[in-house]
mmCIF file of C-alpha atoms and ligand atoms in Angstrom:
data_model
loop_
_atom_site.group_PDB
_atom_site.id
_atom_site.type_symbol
_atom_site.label_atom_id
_atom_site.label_comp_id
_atom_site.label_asym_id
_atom_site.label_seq_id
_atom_site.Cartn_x
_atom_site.Cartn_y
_atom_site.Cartn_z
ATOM 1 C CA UNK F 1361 98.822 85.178 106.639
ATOM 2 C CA UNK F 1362 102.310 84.883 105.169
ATOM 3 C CA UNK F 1363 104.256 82.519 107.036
ATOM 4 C CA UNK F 1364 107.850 82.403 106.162
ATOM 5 C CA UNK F 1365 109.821 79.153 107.799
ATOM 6 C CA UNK F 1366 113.736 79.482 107.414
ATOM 7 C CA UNK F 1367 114.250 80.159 104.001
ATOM 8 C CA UNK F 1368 117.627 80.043 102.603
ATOM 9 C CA UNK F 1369 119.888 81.163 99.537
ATOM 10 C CA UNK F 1370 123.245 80.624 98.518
ATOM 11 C CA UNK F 1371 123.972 82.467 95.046
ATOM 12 C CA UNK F 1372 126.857 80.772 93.103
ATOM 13 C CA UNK F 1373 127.991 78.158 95.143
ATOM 14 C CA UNK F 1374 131.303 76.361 94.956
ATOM 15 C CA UNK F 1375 132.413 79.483 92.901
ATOM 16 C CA UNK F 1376 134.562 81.713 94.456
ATOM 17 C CA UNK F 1377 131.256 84.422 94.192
ATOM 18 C CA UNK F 1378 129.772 81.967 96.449
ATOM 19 C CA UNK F 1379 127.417 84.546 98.737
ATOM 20 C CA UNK F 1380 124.938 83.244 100.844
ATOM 21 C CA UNK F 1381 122.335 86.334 100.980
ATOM 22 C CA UNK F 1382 119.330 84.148 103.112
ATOM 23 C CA UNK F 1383 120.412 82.647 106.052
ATOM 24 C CA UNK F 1384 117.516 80.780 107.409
ATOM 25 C CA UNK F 1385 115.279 83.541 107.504
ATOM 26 C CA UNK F 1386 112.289 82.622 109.733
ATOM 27 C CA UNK F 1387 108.863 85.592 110.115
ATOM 28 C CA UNK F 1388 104.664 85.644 109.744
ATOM 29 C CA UNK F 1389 103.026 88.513 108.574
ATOM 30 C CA UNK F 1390 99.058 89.002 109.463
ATOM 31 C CA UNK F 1391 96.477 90.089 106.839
ATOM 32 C CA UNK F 1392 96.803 93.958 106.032
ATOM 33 C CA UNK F 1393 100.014 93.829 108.115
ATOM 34 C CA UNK F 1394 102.252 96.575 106.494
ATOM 35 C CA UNK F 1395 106.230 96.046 107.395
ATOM 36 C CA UNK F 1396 109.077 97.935 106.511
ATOM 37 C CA UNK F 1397 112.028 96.734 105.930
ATOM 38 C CA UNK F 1398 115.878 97.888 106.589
ATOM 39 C CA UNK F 1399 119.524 96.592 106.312
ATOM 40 C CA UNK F 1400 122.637 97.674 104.852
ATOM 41 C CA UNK F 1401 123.393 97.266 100.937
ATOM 42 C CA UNK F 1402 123.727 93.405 100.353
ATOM 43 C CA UNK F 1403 121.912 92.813 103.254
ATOM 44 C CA UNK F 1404 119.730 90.088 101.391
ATOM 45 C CA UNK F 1405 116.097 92.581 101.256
ATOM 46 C CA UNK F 1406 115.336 92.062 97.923
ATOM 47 C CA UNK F 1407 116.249 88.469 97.752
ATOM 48 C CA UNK F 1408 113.397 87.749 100.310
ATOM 49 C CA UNK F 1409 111.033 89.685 98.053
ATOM 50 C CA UNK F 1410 112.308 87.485 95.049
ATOM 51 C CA UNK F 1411 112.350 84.432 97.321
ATOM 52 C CA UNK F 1412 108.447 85.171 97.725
ATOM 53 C CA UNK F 1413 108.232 86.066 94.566
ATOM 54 C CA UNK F 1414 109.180 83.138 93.311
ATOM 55 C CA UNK F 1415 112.278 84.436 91.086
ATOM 56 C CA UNK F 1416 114.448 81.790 91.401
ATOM 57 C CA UNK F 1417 114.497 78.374 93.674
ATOM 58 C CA UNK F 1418 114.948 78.100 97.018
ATOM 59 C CA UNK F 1419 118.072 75.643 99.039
ATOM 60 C CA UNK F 1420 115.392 75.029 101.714
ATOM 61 C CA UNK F 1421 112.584 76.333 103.663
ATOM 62 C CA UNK F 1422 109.337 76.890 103.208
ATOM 63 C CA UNK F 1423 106.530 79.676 102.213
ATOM 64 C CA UNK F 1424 102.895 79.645 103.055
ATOM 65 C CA UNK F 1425 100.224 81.825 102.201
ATOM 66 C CA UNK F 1426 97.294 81.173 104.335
ATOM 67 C CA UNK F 1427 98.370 78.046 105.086
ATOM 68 C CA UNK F 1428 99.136 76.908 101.742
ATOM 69 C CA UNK F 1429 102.816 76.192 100.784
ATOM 70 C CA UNK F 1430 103.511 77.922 97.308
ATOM 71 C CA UNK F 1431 107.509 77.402 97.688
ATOM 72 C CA UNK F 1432 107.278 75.648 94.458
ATOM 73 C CA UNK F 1433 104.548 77.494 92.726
ATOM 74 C CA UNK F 1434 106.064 79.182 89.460
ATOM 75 C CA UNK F 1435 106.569 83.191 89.844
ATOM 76 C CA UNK F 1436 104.371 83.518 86.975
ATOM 77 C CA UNK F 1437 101.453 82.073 88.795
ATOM 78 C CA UNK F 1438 102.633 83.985 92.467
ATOM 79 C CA UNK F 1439 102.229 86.863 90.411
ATOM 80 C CA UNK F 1440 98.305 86.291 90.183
ATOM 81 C CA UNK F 1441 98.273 87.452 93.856
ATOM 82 C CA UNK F 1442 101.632 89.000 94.627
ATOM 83 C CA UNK F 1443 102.186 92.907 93.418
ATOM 84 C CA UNK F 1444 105.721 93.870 92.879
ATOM 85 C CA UNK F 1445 107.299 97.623 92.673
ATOM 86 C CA UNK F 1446 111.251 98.566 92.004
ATOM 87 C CA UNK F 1447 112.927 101.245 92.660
ATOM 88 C CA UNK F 1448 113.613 101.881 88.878
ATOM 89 C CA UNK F 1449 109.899 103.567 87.664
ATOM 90 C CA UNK F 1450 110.800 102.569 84.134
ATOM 91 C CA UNK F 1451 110.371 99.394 85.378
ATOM 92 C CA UNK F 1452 106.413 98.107 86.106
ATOM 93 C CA UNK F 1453 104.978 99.602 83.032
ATOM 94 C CA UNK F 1454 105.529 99.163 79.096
ATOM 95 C CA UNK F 1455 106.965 102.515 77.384
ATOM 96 C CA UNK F 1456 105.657 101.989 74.013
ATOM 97 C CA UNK F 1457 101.874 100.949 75.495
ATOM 98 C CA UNK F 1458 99.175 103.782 76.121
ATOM 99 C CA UNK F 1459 98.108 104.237 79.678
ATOM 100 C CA UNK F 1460 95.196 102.529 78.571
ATOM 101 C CA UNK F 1461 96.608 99.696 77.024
ATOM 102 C CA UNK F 1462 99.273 98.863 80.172
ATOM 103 C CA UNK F 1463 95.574 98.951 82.331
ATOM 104 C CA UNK F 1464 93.998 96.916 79.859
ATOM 105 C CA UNK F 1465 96.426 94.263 79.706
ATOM 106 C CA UNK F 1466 95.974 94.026 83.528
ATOM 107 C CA UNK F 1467 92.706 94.118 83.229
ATOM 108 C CA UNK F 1468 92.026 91.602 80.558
ATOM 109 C CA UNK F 1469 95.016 89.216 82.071
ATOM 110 C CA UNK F 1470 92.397 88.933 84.734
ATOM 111 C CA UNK F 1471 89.293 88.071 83.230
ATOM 112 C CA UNK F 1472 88.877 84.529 82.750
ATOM 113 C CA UNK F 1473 87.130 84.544 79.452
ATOM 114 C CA UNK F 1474 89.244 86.998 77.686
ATOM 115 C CA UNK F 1475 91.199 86.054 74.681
ATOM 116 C CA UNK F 1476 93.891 88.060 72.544
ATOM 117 C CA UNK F 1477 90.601 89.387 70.225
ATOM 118 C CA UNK F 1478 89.605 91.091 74.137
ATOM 119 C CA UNK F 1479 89.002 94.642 74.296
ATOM 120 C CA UNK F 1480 87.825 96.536 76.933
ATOM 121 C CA UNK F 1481 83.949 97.538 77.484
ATOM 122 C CA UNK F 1482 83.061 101.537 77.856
ATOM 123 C CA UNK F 1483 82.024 100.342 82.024
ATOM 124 C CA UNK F 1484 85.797 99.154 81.860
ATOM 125 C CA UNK F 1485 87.427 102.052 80.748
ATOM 126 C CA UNK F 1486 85.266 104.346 82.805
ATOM 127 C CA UNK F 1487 86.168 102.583 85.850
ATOM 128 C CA UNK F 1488 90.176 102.638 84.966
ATOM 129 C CA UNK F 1489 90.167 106.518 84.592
ATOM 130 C CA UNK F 1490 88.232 107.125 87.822
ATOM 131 C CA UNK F 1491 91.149 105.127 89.375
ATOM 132 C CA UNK F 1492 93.543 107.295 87.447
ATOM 133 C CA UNK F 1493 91.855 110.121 88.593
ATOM 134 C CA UNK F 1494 92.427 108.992 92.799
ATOM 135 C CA UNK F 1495 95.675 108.955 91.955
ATOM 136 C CA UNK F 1496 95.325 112.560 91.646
ATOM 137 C CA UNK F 1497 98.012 112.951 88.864
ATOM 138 C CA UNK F 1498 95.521 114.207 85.770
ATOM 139 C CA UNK F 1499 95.962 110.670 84.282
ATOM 140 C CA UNK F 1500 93.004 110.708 84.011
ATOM 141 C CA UNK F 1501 92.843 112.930 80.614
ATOM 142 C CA UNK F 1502 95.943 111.391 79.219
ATOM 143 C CA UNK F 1503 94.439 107.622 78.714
ATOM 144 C CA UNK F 1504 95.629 107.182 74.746
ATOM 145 C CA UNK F 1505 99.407 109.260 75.487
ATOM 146 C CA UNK F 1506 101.823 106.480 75.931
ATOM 147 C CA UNK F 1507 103.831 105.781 79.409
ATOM 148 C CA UNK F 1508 106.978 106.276 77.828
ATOM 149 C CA UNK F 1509 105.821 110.345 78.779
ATOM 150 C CA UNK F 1510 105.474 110.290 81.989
ATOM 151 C CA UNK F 1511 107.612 111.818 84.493
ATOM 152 C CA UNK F 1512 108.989 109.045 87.064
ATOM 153 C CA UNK F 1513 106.641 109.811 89.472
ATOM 154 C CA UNK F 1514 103.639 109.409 87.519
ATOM 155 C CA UNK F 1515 104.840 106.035 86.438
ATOM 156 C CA UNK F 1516 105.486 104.768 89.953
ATOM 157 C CA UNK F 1517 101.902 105.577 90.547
ATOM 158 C CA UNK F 1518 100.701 103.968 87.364
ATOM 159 C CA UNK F 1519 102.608 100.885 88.263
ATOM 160 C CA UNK F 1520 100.747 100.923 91.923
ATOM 161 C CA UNK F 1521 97.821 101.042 90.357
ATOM 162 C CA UNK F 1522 98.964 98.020 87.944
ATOM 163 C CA UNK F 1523 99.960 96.277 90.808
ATOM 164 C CA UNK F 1524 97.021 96.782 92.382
ATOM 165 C CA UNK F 1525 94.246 96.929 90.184
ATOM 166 C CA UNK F 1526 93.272 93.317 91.002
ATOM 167 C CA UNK F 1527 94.017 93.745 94.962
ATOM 168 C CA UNK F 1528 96.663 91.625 95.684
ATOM 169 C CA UNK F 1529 97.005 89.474 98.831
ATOM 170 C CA UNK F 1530 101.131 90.513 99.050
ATOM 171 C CA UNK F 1531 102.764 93.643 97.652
ATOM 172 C CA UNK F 1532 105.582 94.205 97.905
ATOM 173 C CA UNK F 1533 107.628 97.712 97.708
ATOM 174 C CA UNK F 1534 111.176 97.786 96.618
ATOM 175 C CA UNK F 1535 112.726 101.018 97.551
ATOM 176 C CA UNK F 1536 110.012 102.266 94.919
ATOM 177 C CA UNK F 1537 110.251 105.878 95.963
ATOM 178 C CA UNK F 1538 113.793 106.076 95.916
ATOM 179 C CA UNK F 1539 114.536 107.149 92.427
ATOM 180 C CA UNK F 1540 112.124 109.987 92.542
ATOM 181 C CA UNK F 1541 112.312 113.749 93.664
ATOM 182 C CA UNK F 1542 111.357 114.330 97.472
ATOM 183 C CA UNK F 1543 107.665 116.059 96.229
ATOM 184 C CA UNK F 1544 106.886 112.896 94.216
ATOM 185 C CA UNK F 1545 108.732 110.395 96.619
ATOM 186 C CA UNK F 1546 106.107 111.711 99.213
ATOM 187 C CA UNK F 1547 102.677 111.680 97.393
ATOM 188 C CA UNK F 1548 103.738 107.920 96.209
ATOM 189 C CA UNK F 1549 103.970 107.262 99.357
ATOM 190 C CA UNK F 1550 100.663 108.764 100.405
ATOM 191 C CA UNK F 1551 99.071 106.706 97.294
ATOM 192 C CA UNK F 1552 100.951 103.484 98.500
ATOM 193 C CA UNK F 1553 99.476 103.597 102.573
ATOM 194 C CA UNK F 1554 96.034 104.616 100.937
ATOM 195 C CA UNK F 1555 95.924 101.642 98.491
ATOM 196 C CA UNK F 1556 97.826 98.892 100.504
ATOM 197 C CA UNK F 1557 95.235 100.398 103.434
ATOM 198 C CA UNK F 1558 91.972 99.763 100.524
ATOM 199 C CA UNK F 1559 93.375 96.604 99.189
ATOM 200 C CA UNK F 1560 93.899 94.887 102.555
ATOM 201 C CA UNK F 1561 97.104 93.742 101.308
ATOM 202 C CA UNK F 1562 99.988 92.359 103.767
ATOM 203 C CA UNK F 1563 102.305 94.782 102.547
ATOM 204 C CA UNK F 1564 106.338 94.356 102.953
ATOM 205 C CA UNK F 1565 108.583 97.680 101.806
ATOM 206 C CA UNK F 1566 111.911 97.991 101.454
ATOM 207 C CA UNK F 1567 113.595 101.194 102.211
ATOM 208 C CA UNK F 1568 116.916 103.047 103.285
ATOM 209 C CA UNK F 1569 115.393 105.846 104.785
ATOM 210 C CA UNK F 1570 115.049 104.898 108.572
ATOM 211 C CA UNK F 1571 112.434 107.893 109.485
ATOM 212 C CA UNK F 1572 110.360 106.519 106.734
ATOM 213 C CA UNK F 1573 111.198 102.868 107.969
ATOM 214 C CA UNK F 1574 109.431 103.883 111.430
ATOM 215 C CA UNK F 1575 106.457 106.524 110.104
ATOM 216 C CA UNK F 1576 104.789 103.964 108.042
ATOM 217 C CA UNK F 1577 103.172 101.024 108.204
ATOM 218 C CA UNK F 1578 103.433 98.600 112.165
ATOM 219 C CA UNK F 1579 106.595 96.895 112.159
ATOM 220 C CA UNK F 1580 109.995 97.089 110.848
ATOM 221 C CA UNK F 1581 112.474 94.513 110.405
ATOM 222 C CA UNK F 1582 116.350 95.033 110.602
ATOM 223 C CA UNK F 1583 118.418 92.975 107.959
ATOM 224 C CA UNK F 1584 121.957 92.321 108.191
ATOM 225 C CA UNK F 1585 124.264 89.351 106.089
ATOM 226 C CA UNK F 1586 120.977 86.983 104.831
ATOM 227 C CA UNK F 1587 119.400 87.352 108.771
ATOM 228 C CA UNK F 1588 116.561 89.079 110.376
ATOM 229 C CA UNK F 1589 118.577 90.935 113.323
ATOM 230 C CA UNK F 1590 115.422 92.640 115.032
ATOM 231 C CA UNK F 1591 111.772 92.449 114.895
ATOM 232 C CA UNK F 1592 110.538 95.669 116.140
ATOM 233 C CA UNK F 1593 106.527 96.876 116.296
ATOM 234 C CA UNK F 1594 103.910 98.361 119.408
ATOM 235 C CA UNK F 1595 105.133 100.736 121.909
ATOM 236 C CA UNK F 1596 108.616 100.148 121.413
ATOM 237 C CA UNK F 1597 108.982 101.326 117.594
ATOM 238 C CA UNK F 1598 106.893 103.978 118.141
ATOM 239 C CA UNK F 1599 109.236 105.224 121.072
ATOM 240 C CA UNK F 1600 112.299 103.859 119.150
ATOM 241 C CA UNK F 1601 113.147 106.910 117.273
ATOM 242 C CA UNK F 1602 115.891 107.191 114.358
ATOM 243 C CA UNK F 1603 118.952 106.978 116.619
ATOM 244 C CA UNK F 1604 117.826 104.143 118.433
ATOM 245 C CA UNK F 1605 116.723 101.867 115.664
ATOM 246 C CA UNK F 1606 120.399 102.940 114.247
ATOM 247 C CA UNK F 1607 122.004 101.730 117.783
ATOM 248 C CA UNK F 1608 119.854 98.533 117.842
ATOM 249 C CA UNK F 1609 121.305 97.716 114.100
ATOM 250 C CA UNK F 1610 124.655 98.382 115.480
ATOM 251 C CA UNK F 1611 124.131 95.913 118.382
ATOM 252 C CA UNK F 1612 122.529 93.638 116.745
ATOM 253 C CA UNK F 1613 124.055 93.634 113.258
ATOM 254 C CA UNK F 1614 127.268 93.762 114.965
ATOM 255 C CA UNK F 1615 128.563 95.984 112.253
ATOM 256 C CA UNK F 1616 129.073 99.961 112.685
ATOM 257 C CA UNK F 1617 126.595 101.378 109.342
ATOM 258 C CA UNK F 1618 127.384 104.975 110.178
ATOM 259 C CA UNK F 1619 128.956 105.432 106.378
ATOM 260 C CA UNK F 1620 125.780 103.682 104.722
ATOM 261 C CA UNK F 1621 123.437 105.257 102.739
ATOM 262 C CA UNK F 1622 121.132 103.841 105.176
ATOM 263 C CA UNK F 1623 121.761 106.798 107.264
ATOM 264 C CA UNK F 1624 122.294 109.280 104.444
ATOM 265 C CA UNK F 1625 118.530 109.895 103.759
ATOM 266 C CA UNK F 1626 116.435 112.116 105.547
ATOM 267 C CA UNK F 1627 114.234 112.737 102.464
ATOM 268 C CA UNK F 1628 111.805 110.295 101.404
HETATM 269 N N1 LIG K 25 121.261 86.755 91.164
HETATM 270 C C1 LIG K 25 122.313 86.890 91.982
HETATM 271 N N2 LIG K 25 123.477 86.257 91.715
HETATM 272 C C2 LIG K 25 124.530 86.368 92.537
HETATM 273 N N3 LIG K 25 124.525 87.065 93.682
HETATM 274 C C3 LIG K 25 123.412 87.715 94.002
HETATM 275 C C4 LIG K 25 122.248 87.664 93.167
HETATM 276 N N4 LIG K 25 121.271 88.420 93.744
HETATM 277 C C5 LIG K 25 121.816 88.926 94.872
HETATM 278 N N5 LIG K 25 123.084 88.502 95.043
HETATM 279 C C6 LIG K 25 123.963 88.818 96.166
HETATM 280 O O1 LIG K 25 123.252 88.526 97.362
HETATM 281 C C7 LIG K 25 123.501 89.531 98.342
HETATM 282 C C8 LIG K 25 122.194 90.135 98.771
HETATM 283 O O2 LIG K 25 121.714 90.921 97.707
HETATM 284 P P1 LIG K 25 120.350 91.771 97.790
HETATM 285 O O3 LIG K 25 120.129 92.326 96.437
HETATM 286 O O4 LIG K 25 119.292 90.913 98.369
HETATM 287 O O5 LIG K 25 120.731 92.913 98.829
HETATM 288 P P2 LIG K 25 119.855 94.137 99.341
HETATM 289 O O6 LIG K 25 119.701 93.999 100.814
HETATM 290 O O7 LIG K 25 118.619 94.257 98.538
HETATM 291 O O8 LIG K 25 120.841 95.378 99.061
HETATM 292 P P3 LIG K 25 120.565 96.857 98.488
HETATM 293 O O9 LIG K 25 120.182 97.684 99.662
HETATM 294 O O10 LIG K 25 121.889 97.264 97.942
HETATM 295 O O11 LIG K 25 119.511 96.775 97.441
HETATM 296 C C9 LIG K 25 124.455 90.525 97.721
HETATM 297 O O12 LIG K 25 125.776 90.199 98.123
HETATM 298 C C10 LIG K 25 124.292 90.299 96.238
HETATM 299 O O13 LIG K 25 125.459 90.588 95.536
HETATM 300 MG MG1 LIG K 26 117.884 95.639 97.146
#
């Protein structure tokens, strides 16, 4: 279980920049739990994912991951069980590396006896194209062409199965189909509910498209200015609909969002 305990963040302080973007931010998530997440630009989202992360220090609060506090753990180590996706697909993969080299270095990273002389066996590379191939992409055939080809969509599902390939106990989506045309946005999403489902990850995504906030995963949470506002799952966010998760932000955000993009995407 993740247990978050009011977490707080102040970026820049005593400048005149000064923002405070968590404002003793307080929620648990259950194993395999998969929650979306919504709020306005600035709204403090992907701060929490960097505060679990790890990206940067905390002013106070605590995190605990099945009941052990890893507020002070470096993100380097977090990253051992903690899979991260942007929205930029450019991002979770190395251009320049082969398909099978950016799974290899995941991969080897992984095994506790490799060194930098490593390579992987014939069972290993078997068993990283029949995972390309559930991606259903063709990756499969395209193992020594290097990432720097593929079309954004391909790479988002590349860097879920990076992510992934070692299941993580926390991944967590950044708007990560966001940059990508509506036909890829929605089999990366089919890929990501299939392997957060498989991986029995607790699974946290960001995104700004409020039908998509309420079709996937059990529970949605409503940011607004560093806060959780609402804390919706069961009967009533699957009776909620779009327009009444957009009045309940308005109530509870105190802010009317009608002009943000929040509301401007009906495509995935
Ligand atoms: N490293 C940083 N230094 C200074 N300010 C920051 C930093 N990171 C975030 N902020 C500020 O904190 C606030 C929250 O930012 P955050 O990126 O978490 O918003 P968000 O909810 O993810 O928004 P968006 O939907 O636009 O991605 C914003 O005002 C942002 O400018
Ligand atoms: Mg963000």
């Amino acid at each position: 279980m993740l247990d978050i305990q009011r977490i707080s963040k102040t970026f820049l302080p005593g400048t005149i920049n000064e923002k405070k973007a968590l404002d003793c931010v307080s929620f648990s998530a259950q194993d395999s739990e998969f929650i979306t997440v919504i709020g306005s630009n600035g709204a403090g989202k992907s701060t929490l994912f960097g505060a679990i992360s790890g990206s940067f220090p905390l002013d106070a609060g605590k995190i605990l991951l099945d009941g052990e506090d890893i507020t002070r753990l470096p993100e380097y180590r977090r990253s051992r069980f903690i899979g991260r996706l942007f929205q930029d697909p450019m991002s979770g993969t190395a251009p320049g590396l082969t398909i099978e080299e950016n799974l290899s270095l995941v991969l080897l990273q992984g095994k506790k006896d490799a060194t930098v002389f490593s390579r992987i066996t014939v069972k290993d590379r078997d068993m990283l194209a029949e995972k390309l191939a559930e991606l259903g992409m063709g990756l499969e055939d395209r193992l020594k062409q290097p990432v720097g080809l593929l079309s954004g969509g391909q790479r988002q599902a590349l860097s879920l199965l990076l992510a992934t390939l070692y299941p993580p106990r926390l991944l967590l989506l950044d708007e990560h189909t966001a940059a990508l045309d509506p036909e890829s946005a929605l089999r990366i999403m089919d890929l990501t509910e299939k392997i957060a489902r498989n991986s029995g990850a607790t699974c946290l995504m960001i995104t700004h498209n409020i039908q998509q906030a309420l079709d996937t995963g059990d529970r949605t949470l409503i940011m607004s200015k560093g806060r959780i506002v609402a804390d919706i799952s069961g009967e009533t966010r699957r009776s909620i609909g779009v327009s009444g998760l957009t009045e309940l932000f308005r109530k509870n955000a105190g802010t009317d969002y009608a002009s943000d993009r929040i509301l401007l995407t009906d495509d995935i």
